[in-house]
Amino acid sequence: MNYAITLESPKDIDAIETLIEDAFGPGRRTRTVFQFRDGRAPLAEFGFVAHLDGDMVASIRFWPVVLPNGQTVPLLGPLAVRPEIRGLGIGRALIRKGIDAVMESGAPAILIIGDPGYYAPFGFRVDTVHDLDMGGPVMPLALMGLEFVEGSLSGQSGTVTPVPADV
Ligand SMILES: CC(C)(COP(=O)(O)OP(=O)(O)OC[C@H]1O[C@@H](n2cnc3c(N)ncnc32)[C@H](O)[C@@H]1OP(=O)(O)O)[C@@H](O)C(=O)NCCC(=O)NCCS
């Protein structure tokens, strides 16, 4: 199977929104993570899509969020793969691509609210963010962190907040 991963472009946006809506449903708007994204743009340099036979079939995005010390770091997600091609490694390939891009940018860390079973193999840990919270419930998922600079997450305590909304 030949799929290509590229940076997201403006022509992908409608298809990404449909993919996310189908994957997470309208209930996603009530989740704690939604307040971090609503009215704010994703980080364009870390948004990747997979195309298969010309169709956009998977997407990963990151949003900026603010740590208690005022530093901004990327929050991974949403990640979604079209149901008919799940289990083929496209999700993992997009995560790898996103992590590498964030690391190369010099950002000190990545946060995610996700399933530890899926994200632990990439180095995401719950104990790294033991003293951080997202200002609302995240169960049954968990807040996890991946540090490129030691202490950038684990050295902090308090609530992670959204960046100011776009005007
Ligand atoms: C989660 C998702 C992105 C994975 O995409 P994918 O392309 O199927 O992932 P991959 O093929 O790279 O990996 C699949 C593997 O991850 C496992 N996996 C998927 N979701 C998992 C989870 N929540 N916890 C643990 N393992 C998980 C699968 O069982 C499979 O395991 P295997 O390789 O041993 O068979 C996809 O299932 C999806 O879009 N789900 C709906 C949206 C969603 O839940 N996104 C994640 C939000 S945290």
PDB file of N, CA and C in Angstrom, residues 5-85:
ATOM      1  N   ILE A   5       2.924  10.888   3.017  1.00  0.00           N
ATOM      2  CA  ILE A   5       2.698  11.836   4.105  1.00  0.00           C
ATOM      3  C   ILE A   5       3.314  13.174   3.719  1.00  0.00           C
ATOM      4  N   THR A   6       2.486  14.211   3.805  1.00  0.00           N
ATOM      5  CA  THR A   6       2.953  15.557   3.472  1.00  0.00           C
ATOM      6  C   THR A   6       2.427  16.534   4.511  1.00  0.00           C
ATOM      7  N   LEU A   7       2.964  17.747   4.501  1.00  0.00           N
ATOM      8  CA  LEU A   7       2.389  18.788   5.341  1.00  0.00           C
ATOM      9  C   LEU A   7       0.959  19.056   4.878  1.00  0.00           C
ATOM     10  N   GLU A   8       0.086  19.313   5.821  1.00  0.00           N
ATOM     11  CA  GLU A   8      -1.300  19.683   5.481  1.00  0.00           C
ATOM     12  C   GLU A   8      -1.298  20.982   4.665  1.00  0.00           C
ATOM     13  N   SER A   9      -2.172  21.056   3.679  1.00  0.00           N
ATOM     14  CA  SER A   9      -2.268  22.299   2.914  1.00  0.00           C
ATOM     15  C   SER A   9      -3.714  22.803   2.984  1.00  0.00           C
ATOM     16  N   PRO A  10      -3.937  24.070   2.636  1.00  0.00           N
ATOM     17  CA  PRO A  10      -5.295  24.624   2.752  1.00  0.00           C
ATOM     18  C   PRO A  10      -6.340  23.782   2.011  1.00  0.00           C
ATOM     19  N   LYS A  11      -5.953  23.110   0.931  1.00  0.00           N
ATOM     20  CA  LYS A  11      -6.948  22.329   0.192  1.00  0.00           C
ATOM     21  C   LYS A  11      -7.357  21.047   0.934  1.00  0.00           C
ATOM     22  N   ASP A  12      -6.625  20.679   1.987  1.00  0.00           N
ATOM     23  CA  ASP A  12      -6.989  19.496   2.774  1.00  0.00           C
ATOM     24  C   ASP A  12      -8.001  19.804   3.880  1.00  0.00           C
ATOM     25  N   ILE A  13      -8.200  21.092   4.176  1.00  0.00           N
ATOM     26  CA  ILE A  13      -8.896  21.455   5.423  1.00  0.00           C
ATOM     27  C   ILE A  13     -10.318  20.885   5.497  1.00  0.00           C
ATOM     28  N   ASP A  14     -11.095  20.988   4.430  1.00  0.00           N
ATOM     29  CA  ASP A  14     -12.479  20.485   4.480  1.00  0.00           C
ATOM     30  C   ASP A  14     -12.502  18.982   4.739  1.00  0.00           C
ATOM     31  N   ALA A  15     -11.617  18.248   4.049  1.00  0.00           N
ATOM     32  CA  ALA A  15     -11.578  16.784   4.222  1.00  0.00           C
ATOM     33  C   ALA A  15     -11.127  16.423   5.635  1.00  0.00           C
ATOM     34  N   ILE A  16     -10.197  17.189   6.200  1.00  0.00           N
ATOM     35  CA  ILE A  16      -9.745  16.912   7.574  1.00  0.00           C
ATOM     36  C   ILE A  16     -10.908  17.112   8.541  1.00  0.00           C
ATOM     37  N   GLU A  17     -11.658  18.194   8.353  1.00  0.00           N
ATOM     38  CA  GLU A  17     -12.764  18.451   9.283  1.00  0.00           C
ATOM     39  C   GLU A  17     -13.812  17.343   9.215  1.00  0.00           C
ATOM     40  N   THR A  18     -14.081  16.828   8.025  1.00  0.00           N
ATOM     41  CA  THR A  18     -15.021  15.708   7.888  1.00  0.00           C
ATOM     42  C   THR A  18     -14.472  14.456   8.566  1.00  0.00           C
ATOM     43  N   LEU A  19     -13.186  14.186   8.364  1.00  0.00           N
ATOM     44  CA  LEU A  19     -12.540  13.016   8.977  1.00  0.00           C
ATOM     45  C   LEU A  19     -12.634  13.083  10.502  1.00  0.00           C
ATOM     46  N   ILE A  20     -12.350  14.249  11.075  1.00  0.00           N
ATOM     47  CA  ILE A  20     -12.374  14.421  12.535  1.00  0.00           C
ATOM     48  C   ILE A  20     -13.799  14.281  13.067  1.00  0.00           C
ATOM     49  N   GLU A  21     -14.736  14.890  12.368  1.00  0.00           N
ATOM     50  CA  GLU A  21     -16.145  14.815  12.790  1.00  0.00           C
ATOM     51  C   GLU A  21     -16.614  13.352  12.767  1.00  0.00           C
ATOM     52  N   ASP A  22     -16.256  12.617  11.718  1.00  0.00           N
ATOM     53  CA  ASP A  22     -16.653  11.205  11.612  1.00  0.00           C
ATOM     54  C   ASP A  22     -15.981  10.357  12.699  1.00  0.00           C
ATOM     55  N   ALA A  23     -14.703  10.661  13.000  1.00  0.00           N
ATOM     56  CA  ALA A  23     -13.949   9.831  13.952  1.00  0.00           C
ATOM     57  C   ALA A  23     -14.382  10.074  15.389  1.00  0.00           C
ATOM     58  N   PHE A  24     -14.687  11.314  15.739  1.00  0.00           N
ATOM     59  CA  PHE A  24     -14.932  11.644  17.150  1.00  0.00           C
ATOM     60  C   PHE A  24     -16.380  12.015  17.440  1.00  0.00           C
ATOM     61  N   GLY A  25     -17.143  12.371  16.412  1.00  0.00           N
ATOM     62  CA  GLY A  25     -18.556  12.677  16.604  1.00  0.00           C
ATOM     63  C   GLY A  25     -18.776  14.014  17.292  1.00  0.00           C
ATOM     64  N   PRO A  26     -20.048  14.417  17.399  1.00  0.00           N
ATOM     65  CA  PRO A  26     -20.354  15.723  17.973  1.00  0.00           C
ATOM     66  C   PRO A  26     -19.967  15.840  19.450  1.00  0.00           C
ATOM     67  N   GLY A  27     -19.845  14.678  20.147  1.00  0.00           N
ATOM     68  CA  GLY A  27     -19.480  14.679  21.562  1.00  0.00           C
ATOM     69  C   GLY A  27     -18.116  15.288  21.818  1.00  0.00           C
ATOM     70  N   ARG A  28     -17.301  15.383  20.762  1.00  0.00           N
ATOM     71  CA  ARG A  28     -15.940  15.914  20.959  1.00  0.00           C
ATOM     72  C   ARG A  28     -15.972  17.351  21.470  1.00  0.00           C
ATOM     73  N   ARG A  29     -17.052  18.051  21.163  1.00  0.00           N
ATOM     74  CA  ARG A  29     -17.126  19.456  21.582  1.00  0.00           C
ATOM     75  C   ARG A  29     -17.268  19.610  23.087  1.00  0.00           C
ATOM     76  N   THR A  30     -17.694  18.541  23.764  1.00  0.00           N
ATOM     77  CA  THR A  30     -17.858  18.622  25.218  1.00  0.00           C
ATOM     78  C   THR A  30     -16.586  18.182  25.949  1.00  0.00           C
ATOM     79  N   ARG A  31     -15.591  17.708  25.220  1.00  0.00           N
ATOM     80  CA  ARG A  31     -14.378  17.219  25.882  1.00  0.00           C
ATOM     81  C   ARG A  31     -13.489  18.393  26.295  1.00  0.00           C
ATOM     82  N   THR A  32     -12.751  18.166  27.391  1.00  0.00           N
ATOM     83  CA  THR A  32     -11.868  19.215  27.907  1.00  0.00           C
ATOM     84  C   THR A  32     -10.936  19.745  26.819  1.00  0.00           C
ATOM     85  N   VAL A  33     -10.433  18.855  25.982  1.00  0.00           N
ATOM     86  CA  VAL A  33      -9.443  19.272  24.985  1.00  0.00           C
ATOM     87  C   VAL A  33     -10.019  20.279  23.986  1.00  0.00           C
ATOM     88  N   PHE A  34     -11.346  20.267  23.802  1.00  0.00           N
ATOM     89  CA  PHE A  34     -11.962  21.135  22.789  1.00  0.00           C
ATOM     90  C   PHE A  34     -11.709  22.612  23.106  1.00  0.00           C
ATOM     91  N   GLN A  35     -11.706  22.966  24.397  1.00  0.00           N
ATOM     92  CA  GLN A  35     -11.520  24.373  24.765  1.00  0.00           C
ATOM     93  C   GLN A  35     -10.131  24.893  24.374  1.00  0.00           C
ATOM     94  N   PHE A  36      -9.189  23.969  24.170  1.00  0.00           N
ATOM     95  CA  PHE A  36      -7.837  24.383  23.790  1.00  0.00           C
ATOM     96  C   PHE A  36      -7.746  24.675  22.290  1.00  0.00           C
ATOM     97  N   ARG A  37      -8.694  24.139  21.534  1.00  0.00           N
ATOM     98  CA  ARG A  37      -8.621  24.259  20.068  1.00  0.00           C
ATOM     99  C   ARG A  37      -9.636  25.239  19.505  1.00  0.00           C
ATOM    100  N   ASP A  38     -10.790  25.328  20.167  1.00  0.00           N
ATOM    101  CA  ASP A  38     -11.890  26.117  19.618  1.00  0.00           C
ATOM    102  C   ASP A  38     -11.470  27.586  19.456  1.00  0.00           C
ATOM    103  N   GLY A  39     -11.583  28.099  18.239  1.00  0.00           N
ATOM    104  CA  GLY A  39     -11.253  29.503  17.995  1.00  0.00           C
ATOM    105  C   GLY A  39      -9.769  29.784  17.878  1.00  0.00           C
ATOM    106  N   ARG A  40      -8.967  28.708  17.852  1.00  0.00           N
ATOM    107  CA  ARG A  40      -7.517  28.871  17.728  1.00  0.00           C
ATOM    108  C   ARG A  40      -7.027  28.031  16.555  1.00  0.00           C
ATOM    109  N   ALA A  41      -6.003  28.500  15.882  1.00  0.00           N
ATOM    110  CA  ALA A  41      -5.480  27.768  14.718  1.00  0.00           C
ATOM    111  C   ALA A  41      -4.492  26.699  15.175  1.00  0.00           C
ATOM    112  N   PRO A  42      -4.470  25.561  14.476  1.00  0.00           N
ATOM    113  CA  PRO A  42      -3.434  24.567  14.768  1.00  0.00           C
ATOM    114  C   PRO A  42      -2.059  25.085  14.351  1.00  0.00           C
ATOM    115  N   LEU A  43      -1.025  24.395  14.810  1.00  0.00           N
ATOM    116  CA  LEU A  43       0.346  24.764  14.447  1.00  0.00           C
ATOM    117  C   LEU A  43       0.635  24.215  13.044  1.00  0.00           C
ATOM    118  N   ALA A  44       0.657  25.110  12.049  1.00  0.00           N
ATOM    119  CA  ALA A  44       0.719  24.682  10.647  1.00  0.00           C
ATOM    120  C   ALA A  44       1.964  23.846  10.350  1.00  0.00           C
ATOM    121  N   GLU A  45       3.071  24.130  11.021  1.00  0.00           N
ATOM    122  CA  GLU A  45       4.322  23.441  10.696  1.00  0.00           C
ATOM    123  C   GLU A  45       4.355  21.998  11.174  1.00  0.00           C
ATOM    124  N   PHE A  46       3.365  21.609  12.019  1.00  0.00           N
ATOM    125  CA  PHE A  46       3.328  20.228  12.521  1.00  0.00           C
ATOM    126  C   PHE A  46       2.065  19.490  12.069  1.00  0.00           C
ATOM    127  N   GLY A  47       1.326  20.035  11.126  1.00  0.00           N
ATOM    128  CA  GLY A  47       0.100  19.382  10.648  1.00  0.00           C
ATOM    129  C   GLY A  47       0.422  18.533   9.432  1.00  0.00           C
ATOM    130  N   PHE A  48       0.207  17.223   9.548  1.00  0.00           N
ATOM    131  CA  PHE A  48       0.531  16.317   8.430  1.00  0.00           C
ATOM    132  C   PHE A  48      -0.701  15.521   8.015  1.00  0.00           C
ATOM    133  N   VAL A  49      -0.743  15.185   6.737  1.00  0.00           N
ATOM    134  CA  VAL A  49      -1.824  14.351   6.210  1.00  0.00           C
ATOM    135  C   VAL A  49      -1.222  13.188   5.428  1.00  0.00           C
ATOM    136  N   ALA A  50      -1.997  12.106   5.335  1.00  0.00           N
ATOM    137  CA  ALA A  50      -1.611  10.986   4.473  1.00  0.00           C
ATOM    138  C   ALA A  50      -2.596  10.928   3.310  1.00  0.00           C
ATOM    139  N   HIS A  51      -2.065  10.786   2.121  1.00  0.00           N
ATOM    140  CA  HIS A  51      -2.891  10.617   0.921  1.00  0.00           C
ATOM    141  C   HIS A  51      -2.689   9.206   0.381  1.00  0.00           C
ATOM    142  N   LEU A  52      -3.792   8.602  -0.024  1.00  0.00           N
ATOM    143  CA  LEU A  52      -3.753   7.277  -0.640  1.00  0.00           C
ATOM    144  C   LEU A  52      -4.576   7.357  -1.930  1.00  0.00           C
ATOM    145  N   ASP A  53      -3.944   7.058  -3.030  1.00  0.00           N
ATOM    146  CA  ASP A  53      -4.622   7.151  -4.338  1.00  0.00           C
ATOM    147  C   ASP A  53      -5.316   8.500  -4.519  1.00  0.00           C
ATOM    148  N   GLY A  54      -4.650   9.554  -4.077  1.00  0.00           N
ATOM    149  CA  GLY A  54      -5.196  10.897  -4.289  1.00  0.00           C
ATOM    150  C   GLY A  54      -6.186  11.356  -3.237  1.00  0.00           C
ATOM    151  N   ASP A  55      -6.596  10.448  -2.323  1.00  0.00           N
ATOM    152  CA  ASP A  55      -7.551  10.837  -1.279  1.00  0.00           C
ATOM    153  C   ASP A  55      -6.833  11.108   0.037  1.00  0.00           C
ATOM    154  N   MET A  56      -7.296  12.130   0.753  1.00  0.00           N
ATOM    155  CA  MET A  56      -6.766  12.414   2.086  1.00  0.00           C
ATOM    156  C   MET A  56      -7.401  11.396   3.041  1.00  0.00           C
ATOM    157  N   VAL A  57      -6.570  10.554   3.661  1.00  0.00           N
ATOM    158  CA  VAL A  57      -7.109   9.444   4.452  1.00  0.00           C
ATOM    159  C   VAL A  57      -6.738   9.500   5.934  1.00  0.00           C
ATOM    160  N   ALA A  58      -5.853  10.403   6.313  1.00  0.00           N
ATOM    161  CA  ALA A  58      -5.447  10.475   7.719  1.00  0.00           C
ATOM    162  C   ALA A  58      -4.832  11.838   8.014  1.00  0.00           C
ATOM    163  N   SER A  59      -4.986  12.261   9.268  1.00  0.00           N
ATOM    164  CA  SER A  59      -4.499  13.591   9.646  1.00  0.00           C
ATOM    165  C   SER A  59      -3.986  13.593  11.073  1.00  0.00           C
ATOM    166  N   ILE A  60      -2.920  14.349  11.292  1.00  0.00           N
ATOM    167  CA  ILE A  60      -2.461  14.648  12.650  1.00  0.00           C
ATOM    168  C   ILE A  60      -2.254  16.155  12.729  1.00  0.00           C
ATOM    169  N   ARG A  61      -2.724  16.714  13.851  1.00  0.00           N
ATOM    170  CA  ARG A  61      -2.532  18.141  14.085  1.00  0.00           C
ATOM    171  C   ARG A  61      -2.041  18.357  15.504  1.00  0.00           C
ATOM    172  N   PHE A  62      -1.465  19.518  15.720  1.00  0.00           N
ATOM    173  CA  PHE A  62      -1.005  19.922  17.049  1.00  0.00           C
ATOM    174  C   PHE A  62      -1.521  21.332  17.310  1.00  0.00           C
ATOM    175  N   TRP A  63      -1.913  21.571  18.556  1.00  0.00           N
ATOM    176  CA  TRP A  63      -2.329  22.923  18.941  1.00  0.00           C
ATOM    177  C   TRP A  63      -1.361  23.475  19.993  1.00  0.00           C
ATOM    178  N   PRO A  64      -1.133  24.782  19.974  1.00  0.00           N
ATOM    179  CA  PRO A  64      -0.290  25.355  21.025  1.00  0.00           C
ATOM    180  C   PRO A  64      -1.071  25.461  22.333  1.00  0.00           C
ATOM    181  N   VAL A  65      -0.413  25.132  23.440  1.00  0.00           N
ATOM    182  CA  VAL A  65      -1.004  25.304  24.774  1.00  0.00           C
ATOM    183  C   VAL A  65       0.056  25.918  25.685  1.00  0.00           C
ATOM    184  N   VAL A  66      -0.393  26.486  26.783  1.00  0.00           N
ATOM    185  CA  VAL A  66       0.521  27.250  27.643  1.00  0.00           C
ATOM    186  C   VAL A  66       0.737  26.519  28.971  1.00  0.00           C
ATOM    187  N   LEU A  67       2.010  26.292  29.286  1.00  0.00           N
ATOM    188  CA  LEU A  67       2.370  25.636  30.553  1.00  0.00           C
ATOM    189  C   LEU A  67       2.269  26.643  31.701  1.00  0.00           C
ATOM    190  N   PRO A  68       2.208  26.150  32.942  1.00  0.00           N
ATOM    191  CA  PRO A  68       2.110  27.075  34.076  1.00  0.00           C
ATOM    192  C   PRO A  68       3.225  28.126  34.118  1.00  0.00           C
ATOM    193  N   ASN A  69       4.423  27.822  33.574  1.00  0.00           N
ATOM    194  CA  ASN A  69       5.508  28.825  33.590  1.00  0.00           C
ATOM    195  C   ASN A  69       5.420  29.799  32.419  1.00  0.00           C
ATOM    196  N   GLY A  70       4.338  29.687  31.604  1.00  0.00           N
ATOM    197  CA  GLY A  70       4.141  30.625  30.499  1.00  0.00           C
ATOM    198  C   GLY A  70       4.709  30.149  29.172  1.00  0.00           C
ATOM    199  N   GLN A  71       5.452  29.051  29.184  1.00  0.00           N
ATOM    200  CA  GLN A  71       6.022  28.533  27.942  1.00  0.00           C
ATOM    201  C   GLN A  71       4.936  27.834  27.109  1.00  0.00           C
ATOM    202  N   THR A  72       5.002  28.012  25.781  1.00  0.00           N
ATOM    203  CA  THR A  72       4.042  27.372  24.881  1.00  0.00           C
ATOM    204  C   THR A  72       4.640  26.081  24.333  1.00  0.00           C
ATOM    205  N   VAL A  73       3.871  24.998  24.393  1.00  0.00           N
ATOM    206  CA  VAL A  73       4.308  23.724  23.814  1.00  0.00           C
ATOM    207  C   VAL A  73       3.179  23.153  22.961  1.00  0.00           C
ATOM    208  N   PRO A  74       3.495  22.266  22.023  1.00  0.00           N
ATOM    209  CA  PRO A  74       2.451  21.660  21.189  1.00  0.00           C
ATOM    210  C   PRO A  74       1.699  20.541  21.930  1.00  0.00           C
ATOM    211  N   LEU A  75       0.396  20.542  21.766  1.00  0.00           N
ATOM    212  CA  LEU A  75      -0.472  19.460  22.257  1.00  0.00           C
ATOM    213  C   LEU A  75      -0.841  18.607  21.051  1.00  0.00           C
ATOM    214  N   LEU A  76      -0.461  17.330  21.064  1.00  0.00           N
ATOM    215  CA  LEU A  76      -0.724  16.435  19.927  1.00  0.00           C
ATOM    216  C   LEU A  76      -2.205  16.096  19.853  1.00  0.00           C
ATOM    217  N   GLY A  77      -2.752  16.160  18.656  1.00  0.00           N
ATOM    218  CA  GLY A  77      -4.116  15.722  18.429  1.00  0.00           C
ATOM    219  C   GLY A  77      -4.967  16.838  17.851  1.00  0.00           C
ATOM    220  N   PRO A  78      -6.029  16.488  17.147  1.00  0.00           N
ATOM    221  CA  PRO A  78      -6.470  15.116  16.963  1.00  0.00           C
ATOM    222  C   PRO A  78      -5.649  14.356  15.916  1.00  0.00           C
ATOM    223  N   LEU A  79      -5.683  13.031  16.098  1.00  0.00           N
ATOM    224  CA  LEU A  79      -5.116  12.092  15.120  1.00  0.00           C
ATOM    225  C   LEU A  79      -6.263  11.211  14.669  1.00  0.00           C
ATOM    226  N   ALA A  80      -6.450  11.092  13.378  1.00  0.00           N
ATOM    227  CA  ALA A  80      -7.531  10.226  12.883  1.00  0.00           C
ATOM    228  C   ALA A  80      -7.138   9.597  11.559  1.00  0.00           C
ATOM    229  N   VAL A  81      -7.538   8.338  11.414  1.00  0.00           N
ATOM    230  CA  VAL A  81      -7.292   7.569  10.194  1.00  0.00           C
ATOM    231  C   VAL A  81      -8.646   7.043   9.724  1.00  0.00           C
ATOM    232  N   ARG A  82      -8.899   7.109   8.439  1.00  0.00           N
ATOM    233  CA  ARG A  82     -10.176   6.604   7.906  1.00  0.00           C
ATOM    234  C   ARG A  82     -10.376   5.147   8.314  1.00  0.00           C
ATOM    235  N   PRO A  83     -11.595   4.791   8.781  1.00  0.00           N
ATOM    236  CA  PRO A  83     -11.829   3.460   9.355  1.00  0.00           C
ATOM    237  C   PRO A  83     -11.399   2.301   8.462  1.00  0.00           C
ATOM    238  N   GLU A  84     -11.586   2.424   7.151  1.00  0.00           N
ATOM    239  CA  GLU A  84     -11.324   1.277   6.274  1.00  0.00           C
ATOM    240  C   GLU A  84      -9.834   0.978   6.099  1.00  0.00           C
ATOM    241  N   ILE A  85      -8.970   1.876   6.557  1.00  0.00           N
ATOM    242  CA  ILE A  85      -7.527   1.611   6.408  1.00  0.00           C
ATOM    243  C   ILE A  85      -6.796   1.694   7.748  1.00  0.00           C
TER     244      ILE A  85
END
